[in-house]
CSV table of C-alpha atoms and ligand atoms in Angstrom, one decimal:
chain,number,residue,atom,x,y,z
A,57,MET,CA,105.0,133.4,103.4
A,58,ALA,CA,105.0,130.7,106.1
A,59,ASP,CA,102.1,130.5,108.6
A,60,ASN,CA,101.1,128.0,111.2
A,61,ASP,CA,97.8,127.4,109.4
A,62,ASP,CA,99.5,126.6,106.2
A,63,LYS,CA,98.1,123.6,104.4
A,64,ILE,CA,100.8,121.5,102.9
A,65,ILE,CA,100.4,118.4,100.7
A,66,LEU,CA,103.2,116.4,99.1
A,67,LEU,CA,102.4,114.3,96.1
A,68,ASP,CA,104.8,111.6,97.0
A,69,VAL,CA,106.3,108.2,96.2
A,70,TRP,CA,108.2,106.7,99.1
A,71,ALA,CA,111.2,105.3,97.2
A,72,SER,CA,111.6,108.3,94.8
A,73,MET,CA,114.9,110.1,95.3
A,74,PHE,CA,113.2,113.3,94.0
A,75,ALA,CA,110.5,113.0,96.6
A,76,ILE,CA,113.0,112.1,99.4
A,77,ARG,CA,114.7,115.5,98.7
A,78,VAL,CA,111.5,117.3,99.5
A,79,ARG,CA,110.9,115.2,102.6
A,80,ILE,CA,114.4,116.0,103.9
A,81,ALA,CA,114.0,119.7,103.2
A,82,LEU,CA,110.7,119.8,105.1
A,83,ALA,CA,112.1,117.8,108.0
A,84,GLU,CA,115.2,120.1,108.1
A,85,LYS,CA,112.9,123.1,108.5
A,86,GLY,CA,110.9,121.3,111.2
A,87,ILE,CA,107.8,121.0,109.1
A,88,THR,CA,105.9,117.8,110.1
A,89,ASN,CA,102.3,118.9,109.7
A,90,TYR,CA,101.9,118.0,106.1
A,91,GLU,CA,100.0,115.4,104.2
A,92,SER,CA,102.0,112.9,102.1
A,93,LYS,CA,99.8,111.4,99.4
A,94,GLU,CA,101.4,108.3,97.9
A,95,GLU,CA,100.9,108.2,94.1
A,96,ASP,CA,100.6,105.1,92.0
A,97,LEU,CA,102.6,105.9,88.9
A,98,PHE,CA,101.8,102.7,87.1
A,99,ASN,CA,98.8,101.3,85.2
A,100,HIS,CA,97.7,104.8,84.2
A,101,ASN,CA,96.8,105.2,87.8
A,102,LYS,CA,98.0,108.8,88.5
A,103,SER,CA,95.6,110.7,90.6
A,104,PRO,CA,93.5,113.5,89.1
A,105,LEU,CA,95.1,115.8,91.7
A,106,LEU,CA,98.6,115.0,90.3
A,107,LEU,CA,97.4,115.6,86.7
A,108,GLU,CA,95.8,118.9,87.8
A,109,MET,CA,98.8,120.1,89.8
A,110,ASN,CA,101.6,119.0,87.4
A,111,PRO,CA,99.9,119.1,84.0
A,112,VAL,CA,103.2,119.7,82.2
A,113,HIS,CA,105.3,116.7,83.4
A,114,LYS,CA,102.7,114.7,85.4
A,115,LYS,CA,105.5,113.7,87.7
A,116,ILE,CA,106.0,113.6,91.5
A,117,PRO,CA,107.1,115.3,93.7
A,118,VAL,CA,104.6,118.2,93.8
A,119,LEU,CA,104.4,120.4,96.8
A,120,ILE,CA,101.0,122.0,97.2
A,121,HIS,CA,101.3,124.9,99.5
A,122,ASN,CA,97.9,126.5,100.4
A,123,GLY,CA,96.5,125.1,97.2
A,124,LYS,CA,99.3,126.3,94.9
A,125,PRO,CA,101.5,123.7,93.3
A,126,ILE,CA,105.3,123.8,93.0
A,127,CYS,CA,106.9,121.2,90.8
A,128,GLU,CA,110.5,119.9,90.2
A,129,SER,CA,112.3,118.7,93.3
A,130,LEU,CA,115.2,121.2,93.3
A,131,ILE,CA,112.9,124.1,92.7
A,132,ILE,CA,110.7,122.8,95.6
A,133,VAL,CA,113.8,122.6,97.9
A,134,GLU,CA,114.7,126.2,97.1
A,135,TYR,CA,111.1,127.3,97.6
A,136,ILE,CA,111.0,125.6,101.0
A,137,ASP,CA,114.3,127.4,101.9
A,138,GLU,CA,112.9,130.8,100.9
A,139,VAL,CA,109.5,130.4,102.6
A,140,TRP,CA,110.7,128.8,105.8
A,141,LYS,CA,113.7,131.1,106.4
A,142,GLY,CA,113.7,130.6,110.2
A,143,HIS,CA,115.8,127.5,110.3
A,144,SER,CA,119.4,127.0,109.0
A,145,ARG,CA,119.5,127.9,105.3
A,146,PHE,CA,120.2,125.6,102.3
A,147,MET,CA,121.2,128.5,100.2
A,148,SER,CA,123.4,131.4,101.1
A,149,THR,CA,123.3,135.2,100.6
A,150,ASP,CA,126.3,134.9,98.3
A,151,PRO,CA,125.3,134.7,94.6
A,152,TYR,CA,128.5,132.9,93.6
A,153,TYR,CA,128.1,130.2,96.3
A,154,ASN,CA,124.5,129.7,95.1
A,155,SER,CA,125.5,129.4,91.5
A,156,GLN,CA,127.9,126.6,92.4
A,157,SER,CA,125.3,124.8,94.5
A,158,ARG,CA,122.9,124.9,91.6
A,159,PHE,CA,125.6,123.7,89.2
A,160,TRP,CA,126.3,120.6,91.3
A,161,ALA,CA,122.7,119.9,92.1
A,162,ASP,CA,122.1,120.0,88.3
A,163,PHE,CA,125.1,117.7,87.8
A,164,VAL,CA,123.4,115.2,90.1
A,165,ASP,CA,120.3,115.2,87.9
A,166,LYS,CA,122.1,115.1,84.6
A,167,LYS,CA,125.1,113.0,85.3
A,168,ILE,CA,124.4,110.8,88.4
A,169,TYR,CA,120.7,110.0,88.0
A,170,PRO,CA,120.6,108.7,84.4
A,171,PRO,CA,123.5,106.2,84.7
A,172,SER,CA,122.4,105.1,88.2
A,173,ASN,CA,119.0,104.3,86.7
A,174,ARG,CA,120.4,102.3,83.9
A,175,ILE,CA,122.5,100.1,86.3
A,176,TRP,CA,119.5,98.4,87.7
A,177,ARG,CA,117.2,98.7,84.7
A,178,ALA,CA,119.6,97.3,82.1
A,179,LYS,CA,118.5,94.2,80.3
A,180,GLU,CA,122.0,93.4,79.1
A,181,SER,CA,125.4,93.3,80.8
A,182,THR,CA,127.1,95.6,78.3
A,183,GLU,CA,124.5,98.3,79.0
A,184,ARG,CA,124.9,97.7,82.7
A,185,GLU,CA,128.7,97.9,82.5
A,186,THR,CA,128.6,101.2,80.5
A,187,ALA,CA,126.2,102.7,83.0
A,188,LYS,CA,128.3,101.6,86.0
A,189,LYS,CA,131.4,103.1,84.5
A,190,GLU,CA,129.7,106.4,83.8
A,191,PHE,CA,128.1,106.4,87.3
A,192,ILE,CA,131.5,105.8,89.0
A,193,GLU,CA,133.3,108.4,86.9
A,194,ASN,CA,130.7,111.0,87.8
A,195,LEU,CA,130.5,110.1,91.4
A,196,LYS,CA,134.2,110.5,91.6
A,197,LYS,CA,133.8,114.0,90.2
A,198,MET,CA,131.4,114.7,93.0
A,199,GLU,CA,133.9,113.2,95.5
A,200,GLN,CA,136.6,115.6,94.2
A,201,GLN,CA,134.2,118.5,94.6
A,202,LEU,CA,133.4,117.5,98.2
A,203,GLY,CA,137.2,117.4,98.9
A,204,ASP,CA,137.7,117.3,102.7
A,205,LYS,CA,134.7,119.5,103.4
A,206,CYS,CA,132.0,118.3,105.9
A,207,TYR,CA,129.2,119.0,103.4
A,208,PHE,CA,129.4,120.1,99.7
A,209,GLY,CA,128.9,123.7,100.6
A,210,GLY,CA,131.4,123.6,103.5
A,211,ASP,CA,130.2,123.4,107.1
A,212,THR,CA,126.5,123.8,106.3
A,213,PHE,CA,124.1,121.1,105.0
A,214,GLY,CA,122.7,122.6,101.8
A,215,LEU,CA,121.2,122.1,98.3
A,216,VAL,CA,123.8,119.7,96.9
A,217,ASP,CA,123.7,117.5,99.9
A,218,ILE,CA,119.9,117.4,99.7
A,219,ALA,CA,120.2,116.6,95.9
A,220,LEU,CA,122.5,113.7,96.3
A,221,ILE,CA,121.8,112.1,99.7
A,222,PRO,CA,118.6,110.3,98.7
A,223,PHE,CA,120.7,108.2,96.3
A,224,TYR,CA,122.3,106.7,99.4
A,225,SER,CA,119.2,104.6,99.9
A,226,TRP,CA,119.6,103.3,96.4
A,227,PHE,CA,123.4,102.5,96.7
A,228,HIS,CA,122.6,98.9,97.8
A,229,THR,CA,120.5,98.4,94.6
A,230,TYR,CA,123.2,99.7,92.3
A,231,GLU,CA,125.8,97.6,94.1
A,232,THR,CA,123.7,94.4,94.0
A,233,CYS,CA,122.6,94.8,90.4
A,234,GLY,CA,126.0,96.1,89.2
A,235,ASN,CA,128.2,93.8,91.4
A,236,PHE,CA,130.5,96.5,92.7
A,237,SER,CA,131.3,98.4,95.8
A,238,ILE,CA,130.8,102.2,96.0
A,239,ALA,CA,132.9,102.3,99.2
A,240,ASP,CA,135.8,100.9,97.2
A,241,GLU,CA,135.4,103.4,94.4
A,242,CYS,CA,134.4,106.5,96.4
A,243,PRO,CA,135.2,106.1,100.1
A,244,ASN,CA,134.8,109.8,100.9
A,245,ILE,CA,131.3,109.9,99.4
A,246,ILE,CA,130.3,107.0,101.8
A,247,GLU,CA,131.8,108.9,104.8
A,248,TRP,CA,129.9,112.1,103.7
A,249,ALA,CA,126.7,110.0,103.3
A,250,LYS,CA,127.1,108.5,106.8
A,251,ARG,CA,127.6,112.0,108.2
A,252,CYS,CA,124.5,113.3,106.5
A,253,ALA,CA,122.5,110.2,107.8
A,254,GLN,CA,123.4,111.2,111.3
A,255,ARG,CA,121.2,114.3,110.9
A,256,GLU,CA,117.7,113.5,112.3
A,257,ALA,CA,115.9,115.0,109.3
A,258,VAL,CA,117.9,112.9,106.9
A,259,HIS,CA,117.8,109.7,108.9
A,260,LYS,CA,114.0,109.7,109.2
A,261,SER,CA,113.5,110.5,105.6
A,262,LEU,CA,115.8,107.9,104.0
A,263,PRO,CA,113.9,104.6,103.2
A,264,ASP,CA,115.5,101.3,104.1
A,265,MET,CA,117.9,100.2,101.4
A,266,HIS,CA,116.6,96.6,101.3
A,267,LYS,CA,113.0,97.8,100.8
A,268,VAL,CA,114.3,100.0,98.0
A,269,TYR,CA,116.0,97.1,96.3
A,270,GLU,CA,112.8,95.0,96.5
A,271,GLN,CA,110.8,97.9,95.0
A,272,ALA,CA,113.4,98.3,92.2
A,273,LEU,CA,112.8,94.7,91.2
A,274,VAL,CA,109.0,95.4,91.1
A,275,TYR,CA,109.6,98.5,89.0
A,276,LYS,CA,111.9,96.5,86.7
A,277,MET,CA,109.2,93.8,86.2
A,278,HIS,CA,106.7,96.5,85.3
A,279,ARG,CA,109.0,97.9,82.7
A,280,LEU,CA,109.5,94.5,81.2
A,281,GLY,CA,105.7,94.0,81.2
A,282,ILE,CA,105.8,91.2,83.9
A,283,HIS,CA,103.2,91.8,86.5
B,300,GSH,N1,113.1,116.3,87.5
B,300,GSH,C1,112.1,115.8,88.3
B,300,GSH,C2,112.0,114.3,88.2
B,300,GSH,C3,110.8,113.7,88.8
B,300,GSH,C4,110.6,112.3,88.4
B,300,GSH,O1,111.2,111.7,87.5
B,300,GSH,N2,109.6,111.6,89.0
B,300,GSH,C5,109.2,110.3,88.7
B,300,GSH,C6,109.2,109.4,89.9
B,300,GSH,S1,110.8,109.1,90.5
B,300,GSH,C7,107.8,110.3,88.1
B,300,GSH,O2,106.9,111.0,88.6
B,300,GSH,N3,107.6,109.5,87.0
B,300,GSH,C8,106.3,109.4,86.4
B,300,GSH,C9,106.4,109.5,84.9
B,300,GSH,O3,107.5,109.6,84.4
B,300,GSH,O4,105.3,109.4,84.3
B,300,GSH,C10,112.2,116.3,89.7
B,300,GSH,O5,113.4,116.6,90.1
B,300,GSH,O6,111.2,116.4,90.4
């Protein structure tokens, strides 16, 4: 379990919403003594360490805890919660509550992430408009699920909040590329995001939205083969 001499390495990419989840989880648990290794995912430049630690998917984030790798952001967040039990918990002791948290965190990965990505990557406006529609529809479902609660799980900041809040840094990119306002579509999600961003752990882990936008343009040029 957790020890003060633990050696923790995060294979990271600063703008990645999946990596941001892990940085928030670590910060929420008060873990600052870890090494973040920034990966270059382009030009066949992945580090030998990444290929060794995540040979199946070859993706970041990977948390390396005392030499042992943990892959997949949501699995990493739950791992951090289980190992560093001392601080407030992301999961509960109630199996039903946890099943619902996992359902909605999975919804973020399956129904929010794919259309969000297509909004800024789209080459044509029809593709972009379809993605935008799907993104808004699904974000509204999350807004409904949030209801008038403080966080998705109630009063405690938990797994679903950690799964979704990194997207807040990307909202400006979606809005600029898709020419729409998320605040107009989902005002309660924006209120929730602002509430989350008041937490120190979240605030210091979320990258600047304008830098994210610039980076998105670089990613897009890479995808189009323009370097
Ligand atoms: N389901 C994974 C997704 C991770 C992911 O897509 N990572 C991207 C960066 S945002 C990556 O490493 N891409 C490299 C590649 O696809 O080769 C998670 O939750 O950790």
